[in-house]
XYZ file of C-alpha atoms in Angstrom:
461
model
C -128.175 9.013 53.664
C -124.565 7.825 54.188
C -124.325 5.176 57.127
C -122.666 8.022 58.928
C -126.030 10.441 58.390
C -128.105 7.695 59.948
C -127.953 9.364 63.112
C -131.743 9.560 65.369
C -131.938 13.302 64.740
C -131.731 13.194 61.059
C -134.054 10.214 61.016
C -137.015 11.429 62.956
C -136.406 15.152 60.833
C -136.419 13.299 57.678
C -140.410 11.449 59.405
C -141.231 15.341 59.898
C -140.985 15.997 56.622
C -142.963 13.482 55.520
C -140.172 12.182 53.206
C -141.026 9.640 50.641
C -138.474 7.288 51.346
C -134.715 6.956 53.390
C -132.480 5.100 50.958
C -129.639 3.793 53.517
C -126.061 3.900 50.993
C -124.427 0.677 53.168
C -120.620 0.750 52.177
C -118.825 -2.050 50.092
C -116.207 -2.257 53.039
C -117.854 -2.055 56.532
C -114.469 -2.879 58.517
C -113.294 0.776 57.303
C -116.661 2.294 59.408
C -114.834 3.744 62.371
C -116.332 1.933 65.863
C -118.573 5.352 66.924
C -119.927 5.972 63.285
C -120.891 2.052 64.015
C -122.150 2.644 67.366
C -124.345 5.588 66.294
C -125.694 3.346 63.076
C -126.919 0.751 65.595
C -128.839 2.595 68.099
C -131.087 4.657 65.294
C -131.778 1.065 63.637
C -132.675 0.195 66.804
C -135.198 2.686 67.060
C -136.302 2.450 63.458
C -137.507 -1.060 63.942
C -139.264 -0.238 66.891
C -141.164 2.684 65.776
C -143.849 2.069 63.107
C -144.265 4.380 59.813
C -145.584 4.419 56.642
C -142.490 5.859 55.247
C -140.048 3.288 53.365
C -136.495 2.722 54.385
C -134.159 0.819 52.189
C -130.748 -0.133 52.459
C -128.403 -0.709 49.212
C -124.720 -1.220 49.003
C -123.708 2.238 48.196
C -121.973 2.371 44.099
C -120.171 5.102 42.014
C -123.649 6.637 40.354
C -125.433 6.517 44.012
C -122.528 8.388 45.833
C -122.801 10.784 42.795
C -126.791 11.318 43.482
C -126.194 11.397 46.950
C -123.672 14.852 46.311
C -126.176 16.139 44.360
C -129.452 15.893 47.616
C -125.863 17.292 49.878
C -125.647 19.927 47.632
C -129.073 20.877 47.135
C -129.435 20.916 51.146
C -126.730 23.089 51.127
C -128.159 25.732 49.398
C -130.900 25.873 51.999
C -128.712 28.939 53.456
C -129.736 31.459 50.258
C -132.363 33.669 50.067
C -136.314 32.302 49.609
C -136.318 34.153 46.651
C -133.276 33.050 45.498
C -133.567 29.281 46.323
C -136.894 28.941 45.171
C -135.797 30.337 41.714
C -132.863 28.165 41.361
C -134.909 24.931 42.266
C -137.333 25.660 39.331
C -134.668 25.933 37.392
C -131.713 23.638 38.111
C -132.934 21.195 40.954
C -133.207 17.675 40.290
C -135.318 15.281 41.917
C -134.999 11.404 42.105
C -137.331 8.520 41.902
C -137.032 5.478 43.292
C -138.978 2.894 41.599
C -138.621 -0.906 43.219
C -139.063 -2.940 39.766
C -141.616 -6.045 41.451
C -144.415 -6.535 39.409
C -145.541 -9.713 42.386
C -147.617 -8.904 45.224
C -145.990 -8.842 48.370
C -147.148 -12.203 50.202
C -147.357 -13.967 53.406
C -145.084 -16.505 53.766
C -147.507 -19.974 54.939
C -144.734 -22.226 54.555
C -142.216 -20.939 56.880
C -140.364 -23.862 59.214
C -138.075 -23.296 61.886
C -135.240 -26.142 62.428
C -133.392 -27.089 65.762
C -130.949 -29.190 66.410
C -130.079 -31.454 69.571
C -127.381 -34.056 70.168
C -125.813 -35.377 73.026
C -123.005 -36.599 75.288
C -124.637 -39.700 77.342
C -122.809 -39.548 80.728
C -122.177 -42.143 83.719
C -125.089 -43.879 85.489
C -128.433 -44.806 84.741
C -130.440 -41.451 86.507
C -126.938 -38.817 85.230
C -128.765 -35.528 85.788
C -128.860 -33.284 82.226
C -127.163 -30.192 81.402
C -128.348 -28.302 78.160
C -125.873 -26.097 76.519
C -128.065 -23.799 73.870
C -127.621 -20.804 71.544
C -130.028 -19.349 68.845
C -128.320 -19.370 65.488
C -130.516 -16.908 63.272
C -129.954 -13.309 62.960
C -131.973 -9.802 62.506
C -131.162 -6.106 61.250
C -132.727 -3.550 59.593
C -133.001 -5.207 56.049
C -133.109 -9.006 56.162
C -130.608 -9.696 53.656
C -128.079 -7.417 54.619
C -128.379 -9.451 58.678
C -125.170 -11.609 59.305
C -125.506 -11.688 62.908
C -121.299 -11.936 63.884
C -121.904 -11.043 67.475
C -124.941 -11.993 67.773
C -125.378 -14.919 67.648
C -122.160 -16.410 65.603
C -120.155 -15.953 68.645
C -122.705 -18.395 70.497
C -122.646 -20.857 67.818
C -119.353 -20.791 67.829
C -118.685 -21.266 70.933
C -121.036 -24.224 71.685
C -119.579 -26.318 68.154
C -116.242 -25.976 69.771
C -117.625 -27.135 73.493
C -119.153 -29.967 72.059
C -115.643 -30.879 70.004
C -113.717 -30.814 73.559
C -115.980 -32.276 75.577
C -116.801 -35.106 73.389
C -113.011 -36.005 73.950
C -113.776 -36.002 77.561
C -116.942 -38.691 77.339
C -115.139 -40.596 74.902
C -113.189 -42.362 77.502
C -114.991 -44.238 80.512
C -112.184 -42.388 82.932
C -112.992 -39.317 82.444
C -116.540 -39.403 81.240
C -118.520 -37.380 83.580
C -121.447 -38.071 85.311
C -123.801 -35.437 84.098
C -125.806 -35.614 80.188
C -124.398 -32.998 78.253
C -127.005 -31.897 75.751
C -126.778 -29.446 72.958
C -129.060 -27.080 70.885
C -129.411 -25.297 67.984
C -132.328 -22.997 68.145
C -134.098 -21.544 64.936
C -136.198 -18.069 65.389
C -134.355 -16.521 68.196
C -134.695 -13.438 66.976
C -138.446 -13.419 67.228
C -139.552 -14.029 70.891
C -137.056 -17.633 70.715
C -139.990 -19.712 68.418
C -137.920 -22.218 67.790
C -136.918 -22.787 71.787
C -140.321 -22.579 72.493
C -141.518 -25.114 70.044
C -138.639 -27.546 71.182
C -139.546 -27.302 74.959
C -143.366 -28.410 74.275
C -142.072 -31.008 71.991
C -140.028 -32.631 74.814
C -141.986 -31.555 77.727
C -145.508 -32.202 76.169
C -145.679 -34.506 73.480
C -142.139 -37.055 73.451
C -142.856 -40.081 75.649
C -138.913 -39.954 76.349
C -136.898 -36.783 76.503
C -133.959 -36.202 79.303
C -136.035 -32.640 80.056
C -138.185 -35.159 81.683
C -135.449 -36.025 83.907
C -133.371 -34.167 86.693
C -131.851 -31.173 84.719
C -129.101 -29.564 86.038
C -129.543 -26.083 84.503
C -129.576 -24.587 80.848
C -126.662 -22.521 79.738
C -127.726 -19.814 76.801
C -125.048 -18.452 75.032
C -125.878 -15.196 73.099
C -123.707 -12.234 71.839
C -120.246 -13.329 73.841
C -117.737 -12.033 71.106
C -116.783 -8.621 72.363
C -115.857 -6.804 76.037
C -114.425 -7.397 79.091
C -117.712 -8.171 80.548
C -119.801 -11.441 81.185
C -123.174 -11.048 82.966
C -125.391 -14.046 83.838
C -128.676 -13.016 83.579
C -131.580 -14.768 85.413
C -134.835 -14.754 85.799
C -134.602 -15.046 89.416
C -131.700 -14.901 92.217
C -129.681 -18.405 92.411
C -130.193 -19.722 95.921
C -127.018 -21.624 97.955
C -126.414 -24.659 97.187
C -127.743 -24.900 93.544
C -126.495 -25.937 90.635
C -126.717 -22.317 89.363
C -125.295 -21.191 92.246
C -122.162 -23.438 92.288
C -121.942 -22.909 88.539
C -121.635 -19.339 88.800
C -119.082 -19.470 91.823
C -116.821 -21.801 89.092
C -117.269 -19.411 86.741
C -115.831 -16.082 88.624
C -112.921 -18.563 90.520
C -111.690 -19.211 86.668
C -112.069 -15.323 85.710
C -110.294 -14.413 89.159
C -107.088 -16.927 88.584
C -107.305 -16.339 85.005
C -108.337 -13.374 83.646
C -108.796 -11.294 86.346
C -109.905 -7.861 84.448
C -113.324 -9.315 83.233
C -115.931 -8.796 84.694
C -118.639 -11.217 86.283
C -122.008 -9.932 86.728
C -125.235 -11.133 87.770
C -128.395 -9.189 86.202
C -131.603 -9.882 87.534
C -134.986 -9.605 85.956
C -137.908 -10.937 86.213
C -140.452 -12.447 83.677
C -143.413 -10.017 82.697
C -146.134 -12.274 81.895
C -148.254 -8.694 80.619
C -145.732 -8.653 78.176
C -145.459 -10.522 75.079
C -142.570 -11.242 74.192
C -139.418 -12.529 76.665
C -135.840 -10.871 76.857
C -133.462 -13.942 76.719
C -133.687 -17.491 75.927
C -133.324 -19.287 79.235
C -136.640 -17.371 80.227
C -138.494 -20.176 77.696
C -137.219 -22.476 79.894
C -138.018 -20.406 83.448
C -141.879 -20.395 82.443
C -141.496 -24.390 82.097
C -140.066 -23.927 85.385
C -136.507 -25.662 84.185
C -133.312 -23.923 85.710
C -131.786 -21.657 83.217
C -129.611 -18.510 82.343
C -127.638 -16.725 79.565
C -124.181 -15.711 79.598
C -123.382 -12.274 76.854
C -121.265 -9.651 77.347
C -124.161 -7.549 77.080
C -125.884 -5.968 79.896
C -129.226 -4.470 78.676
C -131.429 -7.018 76.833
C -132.547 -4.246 74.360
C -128.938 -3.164 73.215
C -128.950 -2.524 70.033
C -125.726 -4.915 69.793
C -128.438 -7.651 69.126
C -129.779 -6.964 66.070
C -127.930 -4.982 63.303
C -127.116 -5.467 59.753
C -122.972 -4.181 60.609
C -122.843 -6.984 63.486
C -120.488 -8.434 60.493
C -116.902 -9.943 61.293
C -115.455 -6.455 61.636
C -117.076 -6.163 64.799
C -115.538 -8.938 66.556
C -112.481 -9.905 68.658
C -111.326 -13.394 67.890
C -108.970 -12.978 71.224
C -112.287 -11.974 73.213
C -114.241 -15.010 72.105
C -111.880 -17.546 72.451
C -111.262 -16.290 76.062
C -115.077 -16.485 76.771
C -115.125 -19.950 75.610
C -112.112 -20.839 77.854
C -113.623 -19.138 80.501
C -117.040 -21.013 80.076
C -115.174 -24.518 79.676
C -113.134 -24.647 82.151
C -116.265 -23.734 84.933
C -118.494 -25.939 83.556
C -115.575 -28.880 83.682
C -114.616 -27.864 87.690
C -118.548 -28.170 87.949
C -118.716 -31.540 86.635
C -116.180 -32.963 87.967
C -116.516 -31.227 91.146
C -112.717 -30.055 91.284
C -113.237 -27.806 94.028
C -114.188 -30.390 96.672
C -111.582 -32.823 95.519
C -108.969 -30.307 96.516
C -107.837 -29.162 93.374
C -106.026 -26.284 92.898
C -108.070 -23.161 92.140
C -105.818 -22.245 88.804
C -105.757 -26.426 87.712
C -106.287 -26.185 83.667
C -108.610 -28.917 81.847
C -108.316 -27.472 78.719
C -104.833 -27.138 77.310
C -102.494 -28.607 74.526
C -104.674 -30.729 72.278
C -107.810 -29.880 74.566
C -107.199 -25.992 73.760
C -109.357 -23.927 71.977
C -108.307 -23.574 68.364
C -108.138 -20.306 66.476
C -108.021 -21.769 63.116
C -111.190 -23.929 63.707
C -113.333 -21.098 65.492
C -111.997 -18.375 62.847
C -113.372 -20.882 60.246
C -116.772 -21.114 62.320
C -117.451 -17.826 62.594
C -116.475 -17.070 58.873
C -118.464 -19.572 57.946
C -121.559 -18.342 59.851
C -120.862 -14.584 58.698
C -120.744 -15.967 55.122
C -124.841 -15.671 54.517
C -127.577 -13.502 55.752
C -129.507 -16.051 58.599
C -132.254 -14.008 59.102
C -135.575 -16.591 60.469
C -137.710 -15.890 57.058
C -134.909 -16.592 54.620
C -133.489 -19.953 55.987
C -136.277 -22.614 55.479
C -136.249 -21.662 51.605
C -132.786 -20.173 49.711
C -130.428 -22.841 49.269
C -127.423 -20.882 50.664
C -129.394 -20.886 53.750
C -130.954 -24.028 53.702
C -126.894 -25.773 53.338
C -125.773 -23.173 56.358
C -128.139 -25.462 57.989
C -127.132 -28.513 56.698
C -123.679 -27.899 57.546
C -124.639 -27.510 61.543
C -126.256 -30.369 61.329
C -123.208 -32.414 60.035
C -121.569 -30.716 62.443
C -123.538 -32.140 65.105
C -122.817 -35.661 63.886
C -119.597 -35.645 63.877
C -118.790 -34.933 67.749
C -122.270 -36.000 69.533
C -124.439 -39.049 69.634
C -128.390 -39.228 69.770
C -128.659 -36.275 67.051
C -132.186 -35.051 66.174
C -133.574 -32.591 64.056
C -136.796 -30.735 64.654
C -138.548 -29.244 62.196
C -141.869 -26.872 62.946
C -144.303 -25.499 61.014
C -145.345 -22.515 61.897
C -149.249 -22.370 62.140
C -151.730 -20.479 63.848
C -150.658 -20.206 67.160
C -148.459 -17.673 66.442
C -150.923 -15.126 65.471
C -148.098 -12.291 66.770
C -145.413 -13.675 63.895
C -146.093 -13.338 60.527
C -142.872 -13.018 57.829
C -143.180 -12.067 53.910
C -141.222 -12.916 50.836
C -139.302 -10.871 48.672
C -137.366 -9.122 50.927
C -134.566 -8.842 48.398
C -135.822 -6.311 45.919
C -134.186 -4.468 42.636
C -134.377 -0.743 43.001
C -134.270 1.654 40.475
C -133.556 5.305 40.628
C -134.269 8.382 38.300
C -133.198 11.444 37.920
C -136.194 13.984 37.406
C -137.136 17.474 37.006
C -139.339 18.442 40.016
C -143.228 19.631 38.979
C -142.217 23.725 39.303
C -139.463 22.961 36.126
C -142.700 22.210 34.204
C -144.368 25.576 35.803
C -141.418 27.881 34.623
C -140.929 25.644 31.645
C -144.397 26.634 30.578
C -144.252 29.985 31.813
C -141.176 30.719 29.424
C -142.585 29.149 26.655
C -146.334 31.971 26.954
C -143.990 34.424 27.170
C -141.849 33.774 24.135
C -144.768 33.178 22.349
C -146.378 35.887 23.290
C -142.962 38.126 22.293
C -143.195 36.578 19.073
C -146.742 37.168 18.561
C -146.772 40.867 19.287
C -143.498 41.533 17.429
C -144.892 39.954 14.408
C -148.281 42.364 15.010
């Protein structure tokens, strides 16, 4: 199948009959994929990792030789249309049938080594007891085939947008004047993608087992950034209702006074759900910090926490709008600086801009982040191992160091408590392909040979 043939119809036909395998032809150029052909992609791979089968689906970028074998199965499905008689006689004849052979002579193995890193820095603030605000986003990505999973959207766009929040507002604490009195604390989440691991580890490690950590102390609320690169849209999603006089609550009436004054076609929504402790899994990252009972939420511009926005391998860099996610991170800067420095109760005015001229957001820098990010698969079971990976890391890390103070990083094992989680190697494999005769070629084969024999042998009688 062409990415365009990936449709949920010709999927769950193709599990009817039984195929062997789905090879997924993934074009050299994604950008060119028009938006619905994307769209339609996204919501069967969706569905294809949720539904379990025995059948095999790979994904290969598509070459001159494949696109020829791939005419050849259109062709041959074509002729579907003749006759049975005819059909069947023309497939023993003429019909060619392909192989797919993936050339790995290793077992397929558990991975026992895998770690999960997260990083944390932070911006001290004013007094002694300064209550904490945490600012996180999960920086791996997921898709259909693990190699081919560049996450743009989600969660690049987060990333992003928290390394360039921590660039301005480190200008802000830099200066006793205008050094707020709140901790501003940052994180860098591993295994997002699979039920937030990496958040989860991080909370026990502060909560349970440091002596000192400012989640001991009065926080504020957690912001989660995730998927905040597209739309006209920006829902705050909680785990329950913010009551008056919160910091959520105050946070979120900053946040739609900016939108009105500013950019008054998006639209601020608040989604409600509730933790389901049946289930297994949670929805959104600030719920890891709900069932710790620490105030959190996530801003995205996506409303359902099962889109299939969240996890594709053509979330590339053709998929977002560099105008769109520099206006989110205004957006998100400028309420959580009227917040801090309480600039509604001191009478400023309700359009007053912190962020401008060398405080601004810069293209060039977050173009460069996101590029960056896009540039290798981040997928949770490649990073702790391939060195492209392991630098991608590396590189977030300096990152950190450069605008915050008090930087950790956390490294965890994974180890039997997460029975639920396990992740393989090789998930890069060579494919091969051949071209073959089906079995019935053999049948008439043989059956034309007996009877020119048998010609022979009674002519010569």
């Amino acid at each position: 199948m062409k990415v365009q043939d990936f449709t949920v119809e010709k999927y769950f036909e193709a599990l009817r009959q039984n195929a062997a395998a789905v090879l997924i032809l993934l074009p050299q150029n994604i950008s060119s994929v028009p938006h619905e052909t994307v769209k339609s992609f996204m919501v069967t791979e969706n569905e294809a990792l949720q539904k379990e089968t025995l059948i095999p689906l790979y994904v290969v970028p598509e070459d001159e030789q494949l696109l020829y074998m791939y005419e050849e199965v259109k062709q041959a499905a074509a002729s579907r249309t003749s006759s049975i008689f005819v059909r069947v006689l023309r497939s023993m004849v003429t019909a060619t049938a392909f192989q797919i052979l993936v050339s790995n002579n290793n077992a397929i193995k558990a991975i026992t080594d895998n770690t999960i890193v997260t990083l944390e820095g932070v911006l001290p603030g004013t007094g002694e007891d300064a209550p904490t605000i945490v600012i996180t986003a999960h920086y791996d990505s997921y898709g259909l085939a693990p190699w081919l999973s560049y996450g743009a959207d989600s969660n690049g766009s987060g990333v992003t947008i928290l390394l360039e929040l921590a660039r301005l507002f480190q200008k802000l604490y830099s200066s006793s004047s205008t050094r707020p009195q709140y901790n501003l604390m940052f994180s860098l989440t591993g295994g997002g993608k699979y039920n937030f691991l990496g958040t989860k580890r991080w909370i026990e490690e502060n909560l349970d087992h440091a002596e000192s950590s400012l989640l001991h102390d009065s926080v504020a609320f957690v912001l989660c950034l995730d998927t905040v690169a597209k739309g006209d849209e920006l829902y705050v999603h909680v785990s329950r209702p913010p009551k008056p006089d919160t910091p959520l609550h105050s946070f979120i009436q900053q946040l739609e006074e900016v939108v009105s004054f500013r950019f008054p076609w998006v639209k601020v929504g608040l989604v409600h759900k509730k933790i389901n402790l049946v289930e297994s899994t949670v929805a959104w990252e600030h719920e890891r910090y709900s069932l710790r009972r620490i105030l959190g939420f996530t801003l995205s511009h996506v409303e359902d926490p099962k889109s299939e926005l969240r996890g594709s391998i053509l979330d590339t860099m053709s998929q977002v709008d560099s105008r769109k996610l520099k206006r989110n991170g205004i957006i998100i800067a400028e309420a959580l600086a009227r917040y801090m420095y309480n600039l509604s109760d001191k009478g400023s005015p309700k359009d007053v801009q912190v962020f401008k001229s060398h405080l601004d957001f810069q293209d060039s820098r977050m173009s460069s982040l996101m590029s960056f990010l896009t540039s290798v698969p981040r997928a949770a079971q490649l990073l702790h191992k391939e060195p492209s990976q392991i630098l991608l890391v590396n590189s977030l890390e300096h990152e950190f160091k450069r605008y915050l103070q008090q930087v950790h990083r956390h490294t965890f094992r994974q180890d039997k408590r997460d029975p639920d989680i396990t992740f393989y190697d090789q998930m890069n494999q060579p494919i091969v392909m051949y071209r073959v005769k089906p079995a019935a070629f053999d049948l008439f084969l043989g059956g034309c040979i007996t009877a020119y024999l048998g010609i022979a042998y009674y002519s010569i009688q």
